Amino acid sequence: MPSTTTSPDPNLDSVLRENRVFPPPAEFAAKARIKSLTEYEERYRKSVADPENFWAEAARELHWFEPWEKVLDWNLPWAKWFVGGKINLSYNCVDRHALGDKRDKVAILWEGEPGEVRKLTFGDLHAEVQRFANVLKGLGIKKGDRIAVYMGMTPELAIAILACARIGAVHSVIFGGFAAHAIVDRVNDAECVAILTQDTSYRRGCEVKLKATVDEALLQCPTVKDVVVYKRSGLPVNMKAGRDQWWHELMAKAEPECPAEALDSEDPLYILYTSGTTGKPKGLVHTTGGYSVQTYLTSKYIFDLQADDVYWCSADIGWVTGHSYVVYGILQNGVTTLMYEGAPNFPEMDRFWRVIDAHKVTIFYTAPTAIRAFIKWGDHFPEKHKLDSLRLLGTVGEPINPEAWMWYRDKIGKGRCPIVDTWWQTETGAIMIAPVPGAVPTKPGSATRPFFGIVPEVVTKEGTPVPAGHGGLLVIRQPWPSMARTIFKDPDRYRSSYWSEIPGSYFTGDGARIDEDGCFWLMGRVDDVLNVSGHRLGTMEVESALVAHPKVAEAAVVGRPDDLKGQAIAAFVTLESEYQPSKELKDELRAWVAKEIGALARPDDIRFTEQLPKTRSGKIMRRLLRELATNGEIKGDTTTLEDFNVIAKLREQDE
Ligand code: ATP
Ligand code: MG
């Protein structure tokens, strides 16, 4: 839960100096949907002057069974968007295109890790989604029932959630890399009546035994009555009579037609748990109409989607990024979305670049953690590939260190592709701050300007705006259509986590500053802020200084109590593969940070490590490092940790 316990003064000292600016490449801007900064600013001004009208205009681009009576009903913190309107997201993703002129256009372009390729047109998807919706109905699943989805990245995962959305069943996707106990927590919290899964999926050449993990979890999930198993690899699995059935057998028996239900705009669409970077995951509830509109519109403008794009977001559908920007936002725009099943380093470290060349991917959206891994693996991997189909790049998930941004721009985008650094959260449902790429100049490390209709601000703890250049708390001033409506079964926690910290505003939990051009710079989690001799520093800026050193691949900094300074800075550093840890290198790095951003930020401790503890979605878990640096042990929630060995190794290193 966001908190500001570190100090009564939330203002952050900004130490990062980053002056590089990249205007949109002329060739890109010429063909873009929005072509100039003036045009962006004009539209933005209008959108926030009358947000209801702005969002209503966007909503009219989608199909509604019945129009809304009122755009927004706002009773802080409870929002209703497009009140009284009837809509179906599955219809807008599939039927609208299959029944229109895109029946034979590829909707989902899939590559399995072993190398198979499948192409589903909008027509194919229409047939599959209808049939699977009938399978769900055949199991007695009704509107409002919660359905857990624990699958790998196969087209069937997209079909599964589109089928739920079609009949108003609420999906709860659980990342396929989680262990049984994470399934137990999520399934029981949401009281799911069924689980959709598959025998196994492929990851780094191994079989991930999804069905076996479900079997283990279900020993402790009393609400689950049905399990549907998609056969991906054919590896033998246990099928429990009366509970488990094969996807293909049910599909063979199901009726082909299932019209999309006219759902209420505020009917729940899905529950999704946050990634657990700052604490125990929260089950956020998203509803139908507003979520559809904002994922549609942000996809259209931030990815500048065009009819012939082949768009690839490498996120797993287990995260919100996969929901909004692998499936819903992209398909609503009628654009081809690529899904890749496996690991980026299988069989070799250049798999992503191979995928891009093979399928002529035009837009690529990934996470800073992946980019830092690519840098560590070496430039010769991307250099073996043309990458000339790309026209736009994106990042999401964490602040991107300016040096990683520059590498991405040069080595992958070849200086030709704008980069959209997109700030948003599970709670926001869709992108909130990001450059509109044909219009807004980009700066390495900045998410730049707010999207249309969004009013973010950087404020003190009292809610007063801080002046340009100073850090503070990032809040959102106005409700937005794709905002989460509550935490499942816990409205009080929803109010206290997000709407109580800064009166009248949504509190993001992130620290940020705004520069003279109105660009937002995310400085890290407020929970992670360092307080050194009365100066409050964001983690991101100190980490970026370390990452800018040629020998450093990745860095995480945390505070530990210090009698003199209040907090001392402890830095955990991973090195580029060709360098070895040494006492000299520690001194060199401490001096480097002092020179780059000032003596204040000089780390007191530096520990070299082979890996940093991360969530399964690749975010650095600083709270665990902080505990380790402070107490020498870790007691906090580690259920979403990617690799438990990392903690053991860090401890050993300590001794
Ligand atoms: P939990 O809330 O359980 O701790 P989480 O916040 O990691 O988990 P998500 O909702 O997946 O779960 O992540 C949202 C957070 O990710 C944001 O609050 C922000 O800290 C970070 N983030 C996402 N995109 C960006 C970005 N482009 N720049 C900076 N930070 C980002
Ligand atoms: Mg969060």
XYZ file of N, CA and C in Angstrom, residues 201-329:
387
model
N 3.095 -25.604 -21.229
C 3.506 -24.613 -22.224
C 5.019 -24.660 -22.289
N 5.582 -24.029 -23.306
C 7.032 -24.097 -23.499
C 7.709 -22.829 -23.006
N 8.788 -23.007 -22.273
C 9.558 -21.858 -21.811
C 11.019 -22.285 -21.741
N 11.851 -21.611 -22.482
C 13.281 -21.876 -22.531
C 13.550 -23.359 -22.789
N 12.759 -23.910 -23.715
C 12.978 -25.294 -24.114
C 12.408 -26.319 -23.147
N 11.839 -25.879 -22.038
C 11.272 -26.824 -21.065
C 9.750 -26.804 -21.130
N 9.174 -27.874 -20.601
C 7.716 -27.934 -20.502
C 7.301 -27.358 -19.150
N 6.481 -26.336 -19.176
C 5.939 -25.802 -17.925
C 4.628 -26.540 -17.666
N 4.568 -27.247 -16.553
C 3.432 -28.153 -16.317
C 2.262 -27.411 -15.672
N 1.508 -26.721 -16.503
C 0.422 -25.878 -15.990
C -0.684 -26.717 -15.346
N -1.094 -27.782 -16.032
C -2.203 -28.583 -15.497
C -1.817 -29.219 -14.161
N -0.610 -29.710 -14.056
C -0.172 -30.338 -12.802
C -0.194 -29.319 -11.662
N 0.187 -28.078 -11.959
C 0.167 -27.025 -10.935
C -1.272 -26.711 -10.532
N -2.166 -26.703 -11.516
C -3.590 -26.489 -11.203
C -4.095 -27.610 -10.287
N -3.727 -28.862 -10.606
C -4.157 -29.997 -9.766
C -3.740 -29.776 -8.313
N -2.497 -29.312 -8.150
C -1.987 -29.083 -6.797
C -2.784 -27.965 -6.104
N -3.018 -26.887 -6.852
C -3.735 -25.747 -6.264
C -5.167 -26.130 -5.878
N -5.797 -26.918 -6.740
C -7.224 -27.185 -6.534
C -7.511 -28.020 -5.283
N -6.475 -28.599 -4.683
C -6.682 -29.282 -3.402
C -7.181 -28.282 -2.361
N -6.900 -26.997 -2.620
C -7.274 -25.964 -1.644
C -8.233 -24.908 -2.190
N -8.932 -25.237 -3.294
C -9.843 -24.244 -3.893
C -11.256 -24.808 -3.984
N -12.023 -24.699 -2.933
C -13.340 -25.367 -2.892
C -14.367 -24.822 -3.880
N -14.199 -23.591 -4.379
C -15.240 -23.021 -5.240
C -15.167 -23.522 -6.684
N -14.028 -24.082 -7.082
C -13.848 -24.468 -8.490
C -14.542 -25.792 -8.795
N -15.472 -25.743 -9.768
C -16.229 -26.953 -10.127
C -15.727 -27.567 -11.442
N -15.219 -26.719 -12.337
C -14.852 -27.205 -13.666
C -13.451 -26.752 -14.064
N -12.770 -27.653 -14.773
C -11.460 -27.322 -15.321
C -11.485 -27.660 -16.812
N -11.154 -26.686 -17.652
C -11.077 -26.940 -19.087
C -9.605 -26.892 -19.483
N -9.156 -27.956 -20.182
C -7.731 -28.108 -20.465
C -7.474 -28.055 -21.972
N -6.758 -27.041 -22.394
C -6.361 -26.945 -23.801
C -5.120 -27.799 -24.015
N -5.139 -28.623 -25.080
C -3.999 -29.502 -25.354
C -2.967 -28.766 -26.202
N -1.889 -28.352 -25.583
C -0.855 -27.621 -26.315
C 0.246 -28.562 -26.792
N 0.766 -29.394 -25.882
C 1.915 -30.218 -26.243
C 1.544 -31.686 -26.353
N 0.468 -32.104 -25.707
C 0.092 -33.513 -25.707
C 0.788 -34.309 -24.607
N 1.578 -33.664 -23.784
C 2.203 -34.365 -22.658
C 1.096 -34.916 -21.741
N 1.238 -36.163 -21.289
C 0.150 -36.749 -20.483
C -0.127 -35.945 -19.207
N -1.416 -35.803 -18.900
C -1.800 -35.113 -17.665
C -2.904 -35.919 -16.995
N -3.090 -35.681 -15.712
C -4.201 -36.299 -15.000
C -5.479 -35.578 -15.345
N -6.538 -36.323 -15.647
C -7.838 -35.689 -15.864
C -8.781 -36.256 -14.814
N -9.239 -35.396 -13.937
C -10.103 -35.861 -12.857
C -11.546 -35.944 -13.354
N -12.116 -37.131 -13.284
C -13.477 -37.341 -13.790
C -14.462 -36.446 -13.041
N -15.392 -35.886 -13.814
C -16.409 -35.035 -13.199
C -15.948 -33.606 -12.993
N -14.637 -33.337 -13.171
C -14.137 -31.978 -12.979
C -13.400 -31.469 -14.218
N -12.569 -32.320 -14.796
C -11.678 -31.867 -15.866
C -12.172 -32.309 -17.239
N -12.173 -31.407 -18.213
C -12.556 -31.770 -19.581
C -11.610 -31.122 -20.579
N -11.468 -31.781 -21.734
C -10.587 -31.251 -22.775
C -11.266 -30.136 -23.553
N -10.511 -29.113 -23.788
C -10.951 -27.968 -24.602
C -11.501 -28.452 -25.944
N -10.698 -29.273 -26.674
C -11.102 -29.647 -28.045
C -12.356 -30.517 -28.053
N -12.525 -31.324 -27.021
C -13.733 -32.161 -26.996
C -14.981 -31.315 -26.746
N -14.863 -30.371 -25.842
C -15.999 -29.479 -25.583
C -16.303 -28.619 -26.806
N -15.242 -28.159 -27.478
C -15.435 -27.311 -28.666
C -16.146 -28.091 -29.763
N -15.786 -29.368 -29.915
C -16.377 -30.182 -30.986
C -17.885 -30.329 -30.783
N -18.297 -30.307 -29.520
C -19.724 -30.495 -29.233
C -20.515 -29.185 -29.189
N -19.793 -28.063 -29.126
C -20.480 -26.785 -28.883
C -21.136 -26.230 -30.143
N -22.206 -25.479 -29.955
C -22.872 -24.791 -31.071
C -21.972 -23.680 -31.590
N -22.060 -23.403 -32.907
C -21.149 -22.403 -33.477
C -21.518 -20.947 -33.184
N -22.777 -20.677 -32.916
C -23.154 -19.265 -32.797
C -23.482 -18.847 -31.377
N -22.906 -17.738 -30.970
C -23.202 -17.196 -29.652
C -23.141 -15.676 -29.742
N -24.285 -15.040 -29.909
C -24.260 -13.574 -30.030
C -23.702 -12.940 -28.763
N -22.988 -11.816 -28.952
C -22.424 -11.106 -27.796
C -23.557 -10.502 -26.978
N -23.466 -10.643 -25.657
C -24.485 -10.068 -24.756
C -24.360 -8.558 -24.697
N -25.499 -7.906 -24.682
C -25.469 -6.460 -24.462
C -25.267 -6.229 -22.965
N -24.029 -5.946 -22.576
C -23.711 -5.797 -21.152
C -23.826 -4.346 -20.736
N -24.087 -4.158 -19.462
C -24.112 -2.805 -18.948
C -22.684 -2.256 -18.959
N -22.560 -0.992 -19.258
C -21.244 -0.358 -19.297
C -20.460 -0.612 -18.013
N -21.154 -0.683 -16.885
C -20.471 -0.887 -15.605
C -20.439 -2.346 -15.152
N -20.863 -3.293 -16.001
C -20.702 -4.699 -15.627
C -19.214 -5.008 -15.517
N -18.814 -5.780 -14.488
C -17.390 -6.085 -14.350
C -16.875 -6.896 -15.533
N -15.663 -6.566 -15.953
C -15.032 -7.251 -17.079
C -13.988 -8.240 -16.564
N -13.127 -7.766 -15.689
C -12.127 -8.692 -15.127
C -11.618 -8.214 -13.786
N -10.983 -9.178 -13.095
C -10.231 -8.891 -11.876
C -8.781 -9.189 -12.224
N -7.884 -8.337 -11.777
C -6.469 -8.631 -12.001
C -5.684 -8.176 -10.783
N -4.756 -9.012 -10.370
C -3.947 -8.713 -9.189
C -2.682 -7.964 -9.618
N -2.292 -6.950 -8.847
C -1.078 -6.176 -9.159
C 0.143 -7.072 -9.030
N 1.288 -6.535 -9.454
C 2.455 -7.412 -9.535
C 3.143 -7.615 -8.191
N 2.765 -6.847 -7.157
C 3.314 -7.114 -5.827
C 4.699 -6.531 -5.589
N 5.014 -5.429 -6.275
C 6.318 -4.804 -6.076
C 6.398 -4.187 -4.683
N 5.305 -3.599 -4.232
C 5.358 -2.883 -2.963
C 4.688 -3.632 -1.809
N 4.013 -4.715 -2.058
C 3.386 -5.458 -0.967
C 2.527 -6.576 -1.507
N 1.558 -7.011 -0.706
C 0.678 -8.105 -1.129
C -0.168 -7.635 -2.320
N -0.290 -8.446 -3.379
C -1.057 -8.017 -4.560
C -2.514 -7.666 -4.243
N -3.032 -6.661 -4.972
C -4.408 -6.214 -4.782
C -5.245 -6.646 -5.987
N -6.453 -7.140 -5.753
C -7.323 -7.608 -6.847
C -8.161 -6.467 -7.399
N -7.664 -5.818 -8.439
C -8.378 -4.665 -8.989
C -9.500 -5.117 -9.917
N -10.621 -4.414 -9.845
C -11.781 -4.749 -10.670
C -11.924 -3.723 -11.789
N -11.948 -4.199 -13.024
C -12.210 -3.316 -14.163
C -13.580 -3.618 -14.752
N -14.234 -2.572 -15.224
C -15.568 -2.751 -15.800
C -15.512 -2.512 -17.315
N -16.651 -2.605 -17.976
C -16.648 -2.825 -19.417
C -16.506 -1.559 -20.290
N -17.439 -0.620 -20.159
C -17.522 0.463 -21.141
C -16.315 1.392 -21.132
N -16.006 1.963 -19.980
C -14.903 2.916 -19.893
C -13.571 2.286 -20.243
N -13.378 1.059 -19.792
C -12.134 0.342 -20.093
C -11.998 0.150 -21.607
N -13.102 -0.228 -22.258
C -13.060 -0.418 -23.717
C -12.624 0.873 -24.405
N -13.226 1.975 -23.991
C -12.979 3.243 -24.684
C -11.517 3.690 -24.525
N -11.016 3.635 -23.303
C -9.662 4.165 -23.115
C -8.571 3.244 -23.664
N -8.775 1.913 -23.594
C -7.759 1.034 -24.199
C -7.783 1.200 -25.726
N -8.970 1.386 -26.265
C -9.093 1.612 -27.712
C -8.357 2.890 -28.134
N -8.657 3.973 -27.424
C -8.143 5.268 -27.875
C -6.637 5.427 -27.642
N -6.153 4.930 -26.490
C -4.708 5.031 -26.242
C -3.944 4.187 -27.258
N -4.459 3.002 -27.596
C -3.788 2.166 -28.605
C -3.703 2.912 -29.931
N -4.809 3.517 -30.284
C -4.885 4.206 -31.577
C -3.851 5.328 -31.681
N -3.758 6.149 -30.641
C -2.895 7.333 -30.751
C -1.471 7.134 -30.244
N -1.291 6.370 -29.169
C 0.072 6.244 -28.637
C 0.882 5.263 -29.477
N 0.222 4.218 -29.998
C 0.930 3.322 -30.917
C 0.692 3.742 -32.364
N -0.016 4.838 -32.535
C -0.226 5.398 -33.872
C -0.672 4.301 -34.848
N -1.616 3.471 -34.421
C -1.957 2.277 -35.198
C -2.475 2.617 -36.593
N -1.950 1.877 -37.573
C -2.358 2.018 -38.970
C -2.792 0.643 -39.456
N -3.595 0.631 -40.523
C -4.218 -0.621 -40.982
C -3.206 -1.745 -41.237
N -2.012 -1.408 -41.738
C -1.088 -2.484 -42.121
C -0.036 -2.778 -41.049
N -0.233 -2.293 -39.844
C 0.743 -2.563 -38.793
C 0.723 -4.024 -38.353
N 1.911 -4.517 -37.996
C 2.017 -5.778 -37.261
C 2.594 -5.373 -35.915
N 1.751 -5.477 -34.924
C 2.068 -4.922 -33.602
C 2.461 -6.059 -32.673
N 3.558 -5.847 -31.913
C 3.956 -6.886 -30.964
C 4.268 -6.301 -29.594
N 3.504 -6.731 -28.614
C 3.793 -6.400 -27.224
C 4.277 -7.692 -26.591
N 5.485 -7.659 -26.042
C 6.073 -8.910 -25.538
C 5.599 -9.265 -24.131
N 4.709 -8.465 -23.549
C 4.224 -8.773 -22.190
C 3.354 -10.019 -22.193
N 3.322 -10.691 -21.063
C 2.428 -11.833 -20.898
C 1.015 -11.325 -20.610
N 0.017 -12.083 -21.064
C -1.371 -11.674 -20.803
C -1.674 -11.772 -19.297
N -0.805 -12.390 -18.543
C -0.946 -12.419 -17.086
C -0.810 -11.060 -16.419
N -0.303 -10.067 -17.132
C -0.180 -8.712 -16.579
C -1.169 -7.791 -17.269
N -1.396 -6.639 -16.662
C -2.373 -5.723 -17.236
C -1.952 -5.287 -18.643
N -0.644 -5.175 -18.858
C -0.168 -4.781 -20.188
C -0.664 -5.757 -21.247
N -0.658 -7.040 -20.913
C -1.149 -8.042 -21.854
C -2.652 -7.932 -22.086
N -3.391 -7.622 -21.039
C -4.841 -7.441 -21.201
C -5.126 -6.279 -22.154
N -4.553 -5.120 -21.810
C -4.922 -3.895 -22.531
C -4.216 -3.761 -23.875
N -2.951 -4.247 -23.947
C -2.174 -3.967 -25.159
C -1.596 -5.189 -25.863
N -2.021 -6.409 -25.499
C -1.844 -7.540 -26.417
C -3.207 -7.809 -27.043
N -4.249 -7.744 -26.209
C -5.562 -8.164 -26.689
C -6.512 -6.982 -26.945
N -7.038 -6.400 -25.869
C -8.228 -5.558 -26.019
C -8.034 -4.270 -26.824
N -7.010 -3.485 -26.485
C -6.852 -2.202 -27.177
C -6.524 -2.394 -28.650
